[in-house]
XYZ file of C-alpha atoms in Angstrom:
694
model
C -0.069 0.040 0.072
C 3.134 2.278 -0.475
C 1.657 3.774 -3.650
C -1.165 4.938 -2.184
C -1.548 8.479 -1.288
C -1.931 9.574 2.429
C -5.461 10.760 1.817
C -6.512 7.440 0.239
C -4.988 5.653 3.084
C -7.020 7.790 5.676
C -10.179 7.303 3.686
C -9.548 3.532 3.927
C -8.844 3.794 7.436
C -12.264 5.775 7.888
C -14.099 3.241 5.597
C -13.221 0.300 8.027
C -11.809 -1.882 5.236
C -11.291 -5.388 6.524
C -8.356 -5.943 4.670
C -6.023 -3.663 6.338
C -2.666 -4.512 6.733
C 0.181 -3.260 8.945
C 1.738 -2.088 5.617
C -0.830 0.469 5.415
C 1.114 2.360 8.185
C 4.441 2.183 6.265
C 4.187 5.685 4.674
C 3.570 8.408 7.295
C 0.493 10.334 6.432
C 1.798 13.187 8.215
C 4.704 13.650 5.508
C 2.194 14.013 2.297
C -1.036 15.301 4.314
C -1.449 18.975 3.256
C -4.270 21.282 3.019
C -6.617 20.320 0.101
C -5.656 17.001 -0.050
C -8.216 15.437 2.200
C -10.788 13.602 0.741
C -14.086 15.098 0.591
C -17.023 12.816 1.690
C -20.658 13.615 0.717
C -23.341 13.582 3.358
C -24.850 10.604 2.035
C -21.875 8.341 2.756
C -22.047 9.325 6.738
C -24.353 9.666 9.092
C -22.804 12.361 11.025
C -19.895 14.324 9.307
C -16.693 12.347 10.829
C -13.266 13.342 10.218
C -9.685 12.725 11.912
C -6.312 13.127 11.059
C -2.794 11.490 11.871
C 0.108 13.023 12.826
C 3.664 11.821 13.827
C 4.049 11.501 17.505
C 6.832 12.372 19.759
C 10.250 10.563 18.956
C 11.094 7.283 20.546
C 13.653 8.607 22.768
C 10.823 10.240 24.537
C 8.102 8.666 26.739
C 5.392 7.415 24.875
C 1.835 8.936 26.058
C -1.075 7.090 26.364
C -2.418 8.525 23.530
C 0.305 7.241 21.051
C 0.226 3.533 19.330
C 3.173 1.577 17.801
C 2.255 -0.176 14.708
C 4.030 -3.262 13.545
C 6.036 -0.982 11.452
C 7.687 0.344 14.682
C 6.751 4.028 14.071
C 4.609 5.867 16.539
C 1.542 7.844 15.274
C -0.946 9.982 17.115
C -4.702 10.691 16.353
C -5.575 14.647 16.237
C -9.257 14.860 16.987
C -11.577 17.937 16.233
C -13.913 17.137 18.735
C -16.835 18.929 17.369
C -19.940 16.780 17.076
C -22.531 19.433 16.255
C -23.929 20.904 13.112
C -21.796 23.139 11.112
C -21.791 26.746 12.398
C -22.917 29.437 9.716
C -19.676 30.544 9.119
C -17.907 27.230 8.464
C -20.976 26.832 5.853
C -20.049 29.879 3.888
C -16.515 30.073 4.129
C -15.101 26.283 4.208
C -13.524 27.056 7.765
C -14.830 25.697 11.526
C -15.390 28.593 13.788
C -15.881 26.276 16.898
C -13.646 23.976 18.494
C -14.108 21.761 21.510
C -11.955 19.225 23.306
C -12.239 15.719 22.702
C -13.731 13.707 25.237
C -11.892 10.945 26.734
C -13.844 8.169 25.202
C -12.861 6.111 22.490
C -13.672 6.767 18.598
C -15.745 4.469 16.523
C -16.192 4.923 12.825
C -19.254 3.423 11.223
C -19.562 4.003 7.572
C -22.936 3.950 6.497
C -24.225 2.476 2.998
C -25.302 5.101 0.362
C -29.119 5.491 0.286
C -30.723 5.254 -2.935
C -31.290 8.710 -4.731
C -28.735 10.444 -2.883
C -26.543 12.766 -4.794
C -23.113 11.254 -5.781
C -20.207 12.596 -4.139
C -18.175 15.659 -5.738
C -21.598 17.456 -6.095
C -20.868 21.406 -6.045
C -21.274 22.551 -2.511
C -23.611 25.244 -1.400
C -23.534 28.840 -0.087
C -25.265 31.652 1.151
C -28.067 29.374 2.857
C -27.623 26.507 5.059
C -28.541 22.842 3.743
C -29.321 19.622 5.066
C -26.543 17.827 3.644
C -22.624 19.059 3.945
C -19.422 17.699 2.676
C -17.467 18.351 5.828
C -15.464 15.665 7.628
C -15.846 15.653 11.422
C -14.652 13.219 14.056
C -17.203 11.561 15.802
C -16.610 10.924 19.588
C -18.824 8.179 20.943
C -18.371 5.797 24.172
C -17.555 2.073 23.641
C -18.012 -0.323 26.161
C -15.005 -1.609 27.904
C -13.784 -4.762 26.321
C -15.998 -4.318 23.207
C -13.077 -4.452 20.527
C -14.028 -4.525 16.967
C -13.348 -8.423 15.627
C -13.033 -7.610 12.055
C -9.939 -5.413 12.474
C -6.558 -7.468 12.314
C -4.704 -4.181 13.893
C -6.143 -3.429 17.004
C -5.434 0.122 18.126
C -6.369 1.575 21.344
C -7.252 5.172 21.034
C -7.045 7.902 23.681
C -7.232 11.385 24.372
C -5.359 14.112 22.553
C -5.677 17.909 22.743
C -6.815 19.565 19.520
C -4.119 21.188 17.482
C -5.264 24.646 16.284
C -2.907 24.313 13.260
C -3.905 21.042 11.916
C -7.257 21.476 12.992
C -7.729 24.175 9.863
C -7.158 20.924 7.809
C -10.270 19.302 8.871
C -12.642 21.817 7.164
C -10.477 22.589 4.075
C -12.741 21.777 1.201
C -11.774 20.935 -2.367
C -13.695 22.156 -4.982
C -12.367 20.429 -8.580
C -8.644 20.833 -8.590
C -8.895 24.056 -6.568
C -8.583 24.548 -2.716
C -10.768 27.430 -1.250
C -9.225 29.258 1.513
C -10.809 32.416 1.203
C -14.543 33.014 1.863
C -14.706 35.468 -1.059
C -12.971 33.078 -3.261
C -15.469 30.286 -2.240
C -18.498 32.245 -2.963
C -17.203 33.183 -6.269
C -16.667 29.522 -7.121
C -19.883 28.390 -6.093
C -21.836 31.470 -7.807
C -20.917 29.462 -11.005
C -23.713 26.964 -10.510
C -25.820 29.136 -8.011
C -25.997 32.713 -9.283
C -29.803 33.361 -9.729
C -30.298 35.374 -6.017
C -26.991 36.626 -6.141
C -27.262 38.190 -9.768
C -30.820 39.580 -9.294
C -29.533 41.349 -5.823
C -26.414 42.776 -7.705
C -28.267 44.265 -10.613
C -30.935 45.675 -8.544
C -28.437 47.749 -6.705
C -26.563 48.927 -9.800
C -27.228 52.376 -11.804
C -27.613 51.005 -15.629
C -27.926 54.626 -16.878
C -24.567 55.719 -15.963
C -22.682 52.906 -17.951
C -24.688 54.103 -21.183
C -23.527 56.226 -24.156
C -22.778 60.004 -23.623
C -26.026 60.939 -25.310
C -28.208 58.715 -23.064
C -26.349 60.042 -19.822
C -26.583 63.642 -20.975
C -30.546 62.717 -21.422
C -30.818 61.554 -17.891
C -28.646 64.129 -16.588
C -31.155 66.664 -18.058
C -34.295 65.456 -16.691
C -32.483 65.003 -13.155
C -31.426 68.713 -13.279
C -34.683 69.863 -14.281
C -36.201 68.109 -11.210
C -33.511 69.475 -9.234
C -34.267 73.072 -10.356
C -37.672 72.647 -9.674
C -37.438 71.494 -5.942
C -35.203 74.432 -5.413
C -37.503 76.982 -7.021
C -40.356 75.577 -4.865
C -38.034 76.378 -1.695
C -37.370 79.849 -2.927
C -41.025 80.420 -3.837
C -42.054 79.498 -0.413
C -39.042 82.213 1.041
C -40.648 84.748 -1.650
C -44.396 84.046 -0.287
C -43.053 84.134 3.568
C -41.820 87.678 2.685
C -44.694 89.275 0.867
C -46.821 88.041 3.816
C -44.749 90.096 6.481
C -44.916 93.100 4.218
C -48.573 92.809 3.879
C -48.841 92.562 7.648
C -46.571 95.731 7.962
C -44.187 93.586 9.856
C -41.214 95.474 8.420
C -38.610 94.802 11.179
C -38.759 91.187 10.127
C -38.184 91.828 6.618
C -34.557 92.094 6.394
C -33.533 88.723 8.016
C -36.113 87.045 5.618
C -34.728 89.024 2.529
C -31.103 87.861 3.649
C -32.524 84.355 3.467
C -34.072 84.805 0.443
C -30.956 85.957 -1.148
C -28.918 83.172 0.307
C -31.082 80.554 -1.121
C -30.910 82.417 -4.545
C -27.356 82.360 -4.457
C -27.232 78.476 -3.956
C -29.577 78.325 -6.947
C -27.277 79.870 -9.048
C -24.397 77.971 -7.759
C -25.950 74.744 -8.213
C -26.737 74.891 -11.766
C -23.459 76.942 -12.669
C -21.915 73.520 -11.112
C -24.087 71.332 -13.441
C -23.084 73.025 -16.308
C -19.657 73.199 -15.662
C -19.834 69.402 -15.839
C -21.909 69.093 -19.266
C -19.999 69.326 -22.289
C -20.607 72.490 -24.144
C -22.353 72.089 -27.427
C -22.023 74.735 -30.495
C -25.638 74.523 -30.804
C -26.354 75.762 -27.491
C -23.890 78.874 -26.908
C -26.430 81.223 -27.456
C -28.273 79.774 -24.416
C -25.376 80.119 -22.497
C -24.777 83.602 -23.408
C -28.836 84.248 -22.615
C -28.230 82.177 -19.161
C -25.310 84.695 -18.571
C -27.231 87.861 -19.037
C -30.343 86.489 -16.917
C -28.085 85.663 -14.092
C -26.274 89.070 -13.982
C -29.811 90.802 -13.928
C -30.796 88.333 -10.985
C -27.470 89.377 -9.126
C -28.045 93.009 -9.669
C -31.639 92.793 -8.224
C -30.540 90.663 -5.143
C -27.962 93.631 -4.493
C -30.622 96.409 -4.808
C -32.771 94.279 -2.415
C -29.978 93.740 0.168
C -28.797 97.672 0.102
C -32.479 98.521 0.659
C -32.921 96.342 3.663
C -29.534 97.613 4.995
C -29.980 101.544 4.628
C -27.448 103.569 6.458
C -30.134 105.720 8.249
C -31.959 102.322 9.518
C -35.012 103.299 7.888
C -37.096 100.686 5.770
C -39.176 101.934 2.986
C -42.312 99.774 2.212
C -42.712 100.866 -1.146
C -38.886 100.644 -2.426
C -38.903 97.328 -0.455
C -42.045 95.799 -2.570
C -40.360 97.564 -5.660
C -37.197 95.742 -5.090
C -38.813 92.336 -4.306
C -41.043 92.410 -7.376
C -37.995 93.050 -9.446
C -36.054 89.896 -7.875
C -39.236 87.632 -8.357
C -39.309 88.726 -12.076
C -35.657 88.191 -12.584
C -35.388 84.761 -10.760
C -38.716 83.514 -12.626
C -36.751 84.468 -15.971
C -33.775 82.798 -15.021
C -35.516 79.534 -13.955
C -37.466 79.602 -17.267
C -34.313 80.066 -18.986
C -32.519 77.185 -17.108
C -35.291 75.142 -17.757
C -35.653 75.620 -21.452
C -31.515 75.263 -21.479
C -32.257 71.687 -20.035
C -35.113 70.766 -22.388
C -33.343 71.817 -25.531
C -30.879 69.308 -24.580
C -33.855 66.685 -24.979
C -35.054 67.745 -27.860
C -31.687 68.172 -29.560
C -31.554 64.263 -29.074
C -34.718 64.072 -31.241
C -33.454 65.821 -33.811
C -30.399 64.068 -34.727
C -30.207 62.287 -37.860
C -29.623 58.739 -36.569
C -29.652 58.737 -32.683
C -29.097 55.398 -30.954
C -32.481 53.696 -30.048
C -31.560 53.761 -26.113
C -31.039 57.552 -26.453
C -34.228 57.968 -28.248
C -36.375 55.967 -25.936
C -34.705 57.859 -22.950
C -35.392 61.134 -24.408
C -38.979 60.382 -25.056
C -39.466 58.961 -21.728
C -37.686 62.293 -20.145
C -40.150 64.559 -22.330
C -43.431 62.611 -21.466
C -42.240 62.451 -17.951
C -41.612 66.722 -17.768
C -44.827 67.017 -19.838
C -46.961 65.479 -16.859
C -45.465 67.803 -14.457
C -47.808 70.609 -15.428
C -48.782 73.128 -17.930
C -45.727 75.339 -17.443
C -43.346 72.749 -18.376
C -45.519 71.580 -21.425
C -45.177 75.198 -22.687
C -41.666 75.355 -22.176
C -41.306 71.810 -24.091
C -43.409 73.288 -26.605
C -41.321 76.410 -27.074
C -38.183 74.364 -27.685
C -39.592 72.944 -30.785
C -40.654 69.434 -29.426
C -43.820 69.110 -31.391
C -41.685 69.357 -34.793
C -39.234 66.970 -33.539
C -41.820 64.229 -32.328
C -43.395 64.336 -35.826
C -39.999 63.800 -37.300
C -39.481 60.689 -35.109
C -43.076 59.770 -36.161
C -42.043 59.577 -39.560
C -38.392 58.584 -39.644
C -38.190 55.917 -36.886
C -37.868 52.766 -38.440
C -39.164 50.811 -35.455
C -42.845 50.778 -34.165
C -41.884 50.978 -30.432
C -40.254 54.387 -31.328
C -43.224 55.664 -33.332
C -45.475 54.497 -30.363
C -43.470 56.248 -28.015
C -43.236 59.577 -29.830
C -46.929 59.495 -30.302
C -47.465 58.997 -26.707
C -45.407 61.911 -25.768
C -47.151 64.013 -28.589
C -50.325 63.124 -26.935
C -49.357 64.408 -23.552
C -48.137 67.814 -24.757
C -51.049 68.341 -27.173
C -53.181 69.304 -23.967
C -51.905 72.879 -24.735
C -53.472 75.192 -27.307
C -50.032 76.376 -28.559
C -48.946 72.624 -29.054
C -52.071 71.967 -31.293
C -51.405 75.208 -33.263
C -47.916 73.766 -34.129
C -49.503 70.469 -34.897
C -51.562 71.823 -37.355
C -49.221 74.123 -38.914
C -46.675 71.257 -39.186
C -48.862 68.868 -40.845
C -49.530 66.692 -37.991
C -53.161 66.006 -39.173
C -51.974 64.719 -42.315
C -49.039 62.689 -40.709
C -52.055 61.304 -38.143
C -54.359 60.574 -41.193
C -51.554 58.474 -42.895
C -50.588 56.650 -39.773
C -54.504 55.759 -39.167
C -54.962 54.951 -42.807
C -52.031 52.104 -43.299
C -53.506 48.930 -42.010
C -50.017 47.276 -41.925
C -49.306 49.152 -39.079
C -49.904 47.720 -35.681
C -53.225 48.316 -33.768
C -51.186 49.874 -31.127
C -49.775 52.374 -33.356
C -53.071 53.537 -35.050
C -54.748 53.889 -31.426
C -51.851 56.138 -30.144
C -52.539 58.254 -33.512
C -56.153 58.234 -32.523
C -55.359 59.348 -29.016
C -53.183 62.359 -30.303
C -56.045 63.249 -32.469
C -58.949 62.945 -29.782
C -56.360 65.258 -27.572
C -55.986 67.717 -30.128
C -59.702 68.051 -31.097
C -60.835 68.288 -27.594
C -59.721 71.653 -27.153
C -61.310 72.427 -30.531
C -64.787 71.288 -29.099
C -64.277 73.724 -25.959
C -64.014 76.481 -28.629
C -60.055 77.153 -27.677
C -59.182 77.171 -31.460
C -59.910 75.854 -34.916
C -57.986 73.330 -36.664
C -57.558 74.680 -40.283
C -56.393 71.403 -41.918
C -59.150 69.097 -40.235
C -61.631 69.216 -43.228
C -59.089 68.334 -45.906
C -58.655 65.017 -44.045
C -61.774 64.180 -42.622
C -62.865 61.666 -45.160
C -59.931 59.325 -44.714
C -59.801 59.845 -40.564
C -63.408 58.950 -40.464
C -62.918 55.920 -42.525
C -60.143 54.852 -40.832
C -61.274 55.153 -37.215
C -64.696 53.546 -37.748
C -62.458 50.561 -39.199
C -60.602 50.475 -36.032
C -63.638 50.947 -33.736
C -65.331 47.913 -35.585
C -62.430 45.497 -35.770
C -60.630 45.936 -32.419
C -60.777 43.577 -29.432
C -59.265 46.034 -27.144
C -61.334 48.151 -24.899
C -58.751 50.946 -24.759
C -58.680 51.170 -28.781
C -62.326 51.464 -28.838
C -62.312 54.030 -26.571
C -60.009 56.238 -28.537
C -61.456 55.543 -31.666
C -65.074 56.386 -30.620
C -63.737 59.326 -28.556
C -61.875 60.662 -31.932
C -65.154 60.221 -34.091
C -67.187 61.986 -31.325
C -64.663 65.283 -31.206
C -64.988 65.065 -35.297
C -68.731 65.310 -34.972
C -68.577 68.382 -32.650
C -65.919 70.049 -35.144
C -67.643 69.218 -38.228
C -70.938 68.149 -37.433
C -72.654 67.888 -40.770
C -69.747 66.847 -42.870
C -68.608 64.111 -40.197
C -72.180 62.670 -39.576
C -72.971 62.405 -43.316
C -69.696 60.506 -43.703
C -70.858 58.231 -40.913
C -74.166 57.724 -42.460
C -72.672 57.021 -46.161
C -70.363 54.626 -45.283
C -72.997 52.655 -43.037
C -70.971 52.274 -39.871
C -73.174 53.125 -37.390
C -74.294 49.600 -36.747
C -70.766 48.262 -36.856
C -69.962 50.523 -34.071
C -73.029 49.681 -32.070
C -71.865 45.946 -32.581
C -68.586 47.117 -31.245
C -69.799 48.464 -28.230
C -72.543 45.431 -27.716
C -70.076 42.793 -28.345
C -68.375 42.660 -25.060
C -64.799 44.173 -25.951
C -65.406 46.734 -23.366
C -67.932 47.594 -20.543
C -66.653 50.610 -19.523
C -68.845 53.568 -18.981
C -66.509 55.842 -20.725
C -67.232 53.759 -24.137
C -71.031 53.775 -23.352
C -70.461 57.517 -22.707
C -68.857 58.104 -26.089
C -71.245 56.076 -28.141
C -74.285 57.944 -26.716
C -72.550 61.065 -27.487
C -71.794 60.312 -30.887
C -75.484 58.854 -31.432
C -76.917 62.331 -29.834
C -74.760 64.458 -32.355
C -75.924 62.106 -35.586
C -79.732 62.621 -34.434
C -79.097 66.285 -34.447
C -78.809 65.953 -38.166
C -82.076 65.554 -40.138
C -80.593 63.277 -42.875
C -78.921 60.921 -40.120
C -82.192 60.931 -37.997
C -83.954 58.870 -40.756
C -81.077 56.493 -40.844
C -81.301 55.787 -37.105
C -84.949 55.393 -37.016
C -84.991 52.947 -39.975
C -82.390 50.508 -38.596
C -83.934 50.318 -34.943
C -80.952 49.449 -33.304
C -79.918 52.879 -32.359
C -83.141 53.129 -30.370
C -82.577 49.742 -28.533
C -79.063 50.826 -27.549
C -80.039 54.104 -26.260
C -82.766 52.810 -24.149
C -79.995 50.267 -22.737
C -77.781 53.145 -22.195
C -80.614 54.876 -20.088
C -80.711 51.777 -17.693
C -77.615 52.562 -16.497
C -77.041 53.491 -12.549
C -74.469 55.180 -10.750
C -73.715 53.242 -7.449
C -71.797 54.925 -4.307
C -69.148 52.312 -4.678
C -68.047 53.657 -8.087
C -65.331 56.457 -8.315
C -66.099 60.072 -8.565
C -65.291 60.055 -12.537
C -67.313 57.017 -12.883
C -70.373 58.505 -11.456
C -69.925 61.493 -13.658
C -69.621 59.299 -16.518
C -72.792 57.621 -15.567
C -74.798 60.769 -15.520
C -73.537 61.777 -18.864
C -74.540 58.549 -20.579
C -78.049 59.113 -19.404
C -78.367 62.796 -20.284
C -77.037 61.870 -23.942
C -79.102 58.841 -24.322
C -82.219 61.096 -23.102
C -80.881 63.984 -25.373
C -80.692 61.679 -28.497
C -84.069 59.816 -27.730
C -85.524 63.465 -27.517
C -84.291 64.250 -30.973
C -85.227 60.775 -32.356
C -88.590 61.345 -31.017
C -89.550 63.943 -33.767
C -90.684 60.812 -35.810
C -93.859 59.456 -34.314
C -92.462 55.908 -35.376
C -89.821 56.249 -33.052
C -91.929 57.872 -30.383
C -94.092 54.569 -30.575
C -91.174 52.460 -30.631
C -90.093 53.853 -27.319
C -93.572 53.300 -25.819
C -93.612 49.687 -26.982
C -90.183 49.103 -25.421
C -91.445 50.614 -21.986
C -88.816 53.374 -22.665
C -91.364 55.740 -21.208
C -91.692 54.202 -17.704
C -87.570 54.591 -17.374
C -87.986 58.223 -18.291
C -90.611 58.866 -15.767
C -88.675 57.385 -13.153
C -85.645 59.179 -13.900
C -87.715 62.310 -13.324
C -89.274 61.667 -10.627
C -86.523 59.672 -8.445
C -83.638 61.675 -7.658
C -81.414 58.846 -6.680
C -82.044 57.235 -10.084
C -80.363 60.074 -11.927
C -77.684 61.024 -9.010
C -79.573 64.359 -8.637
C -78.612 65.511 -11.856
C -80.639 68.226 -13.036
C -79.360 67.858 -16.670
C -80.799 64.375 -16.831
C -84.093 65.970 -15.552
C -84.343 68.545 -18.402
C -83.425 65.996 -21.344
C -85.895 63.343 -19.805
C -88.916 65.907 -19.662
C -88.145 67.102 -23.415
C -88.257 63.487 -24.551
C -91.428 62.740 -22.314
C -93.237 65.723 -24.006
C -92.301 64.992 -27.558
C -93.594 61.337 -26.952
C -96.688 62.917 -25.359
C -97.130 64.900 -28.422
C -96.938 62.121 -30.998
C -98.738 59.559 -29.172
C -100.924 61.466 -27.058
C -100.824 62.409 -22.859
C -102.861 59.270 -22.251
C -99.511 57.387 -22.303
C -98.066 59.692 -19.644
C -101.571 59.558 -17.813
C -101.428 55.987 -17.577
C -97.910 56.105 -15.877
C -99.336 58.696 -13.419
C -97.077 61.403 -14.636
C -99.424 63.857 -16.219
C -97.382 67.072 -14.291
C -94.248 65.677 -16.311
C -96.282 66.873 -19.537
C -97.974 69.973 -17.994
C -98.164 73.036 -20.314
C -95.008 74.688 -18.484
C -91.722 72.799 -18.813
C -90.168 75.215 -16.186
C -93.054 73.823 -13.522
C -92.382 70.707 -14.245
C -88.662 71.316 -13.727
C -89.068 73.182 -10.519
C -91.148 70.285 -9.092
C -88.746 67.714 -9.319
C -85.350 69.729 -9.564
C -82.875 68.620 -6.811
C -81.569 72.337 -6.651
C -84.631 74.024 -4.263
C -84.231 77.545 -5.747
C -86.330 79.694 -7.529
C -85.400 80.828 -11.447
C -87.887 83.950 -11.459
């Protein structure tokens, strides 16, 4: 057995080999036993993790201790035991080193190899890290008591083991583990080796704590920096605005003695603001196209510093008197200068975002980051939207909608455009820049995705809403109305998504407000009314907002005489309107949903009132028990959520029904007072507002 390595000899000894011979001790294991060379036993091979190590005993000249043994070879050997029989500690599990040592008890040792159970992992399985496991590949000596005189009859070499003290220098060998051909001595090294096969939790935890944007390109980093700078400037501006308000409040209350400290505090905040954006600009590279902005910023900064000096001089007048009028003038001048500087600084940062959109071929990540930043700033408020519009963002976004090769970029550009089109100036830029034609082309092209066409409908809806309010007129809309009505009707009738249906119906409804006769006649000529009602009824979306848009569109169509006959002949419009009239608001609904339910009732009643100009439609409403629902809405305030608009619309519809079908129909329902000679009397009788209109 001289050719065997010490680790093999040790393993054979631990395995309790019956064929053990005295030659096995010929080669001292202590001469070749080194760190990393111990055999790693799998947990399935031993009941408890057992381990031992042999070291050369004292020379023969010295007196032998009771713990030594002399085999047939004549050499003395000593058993070094790490007397640790408990489960491995957390430290030993993670790093491979034992953190607890105990002295061996004065008992004899018994090593019992256990057969490997079925289904257990094979020896050499990669060790675990980070969390304790049920099985470990650490060797540990087990000290048990053996009855005196009970010797192992199977062993030829009978050895009496005694007690020895633990050697700290050799105890390290007991917990050194081998992974492949490498030895893990450092905990970090061990963790790195085990993460090769156990990487899920470690990678996710590491990635969640890293800033990805800082490692991106220069353009993307500049976009992120500009967005963060705008938000930081806004926060500082809010602080200074609060200081302004405090100073003005003390001036109004004639507390002039407390104004100088407040003015000094205000000036200090202003100087901090100036230093903050100056340090930010010093870190950003200068571009050629932004030098003019730098000069304007310098002029605004000089004006603000001069205003601060004048206010400080007024507060620290040599005669010790403080003029309220002069103080008010200086504070107002400082306020105007600060507002101009803030707008100039914000515009300077926003232009950096727009500049990315105007590049010939920007990287996709840069373009996506710029679009997301502009959209986020647009949601901050109307003031930032106006600054974005002044920086030329509308034309840049339209260019992205035309030139971007990927649909996701065009969708992001349309979404951003819809956000900033809530301002009148943005709609004017959209109209002047050919935006309506671009939207019509996007909606007409069927090869484009439904999501992209829905976003184009969203932009059109947002832009036309301001026209419905009477704020502006979209001059280019009549030229593209035909294609817009056709494409929007097709989108509404073919979509399977509730959001797309809502956007398409909302755009058609706004177009029917802006161009009532032309839009309604196009809808009638193309015969899309039944298709739209089928889309609403098909269950694509049961949203109250979809039903509101459908009821409003039918009411606008019923206002045109030519379309009224078309709606009356189909009969489906009347049935749909009566179904909409059954909608009730619930206290469990949110405020927007309750308001939408009221508008559905009101628009449905208005549409029925307009359609009741035909006797056929009036009789049809009576046959379908629509008159009963109208009477109930008039008399029961809770049914209409105390809405007087619904009351007026229902009273109008009942009067038209009574004029065509006779007042007997209303008398049978016990509601003769609703069709009395004066409409005002009926309204005051059931109005939710107890006030006089005389």
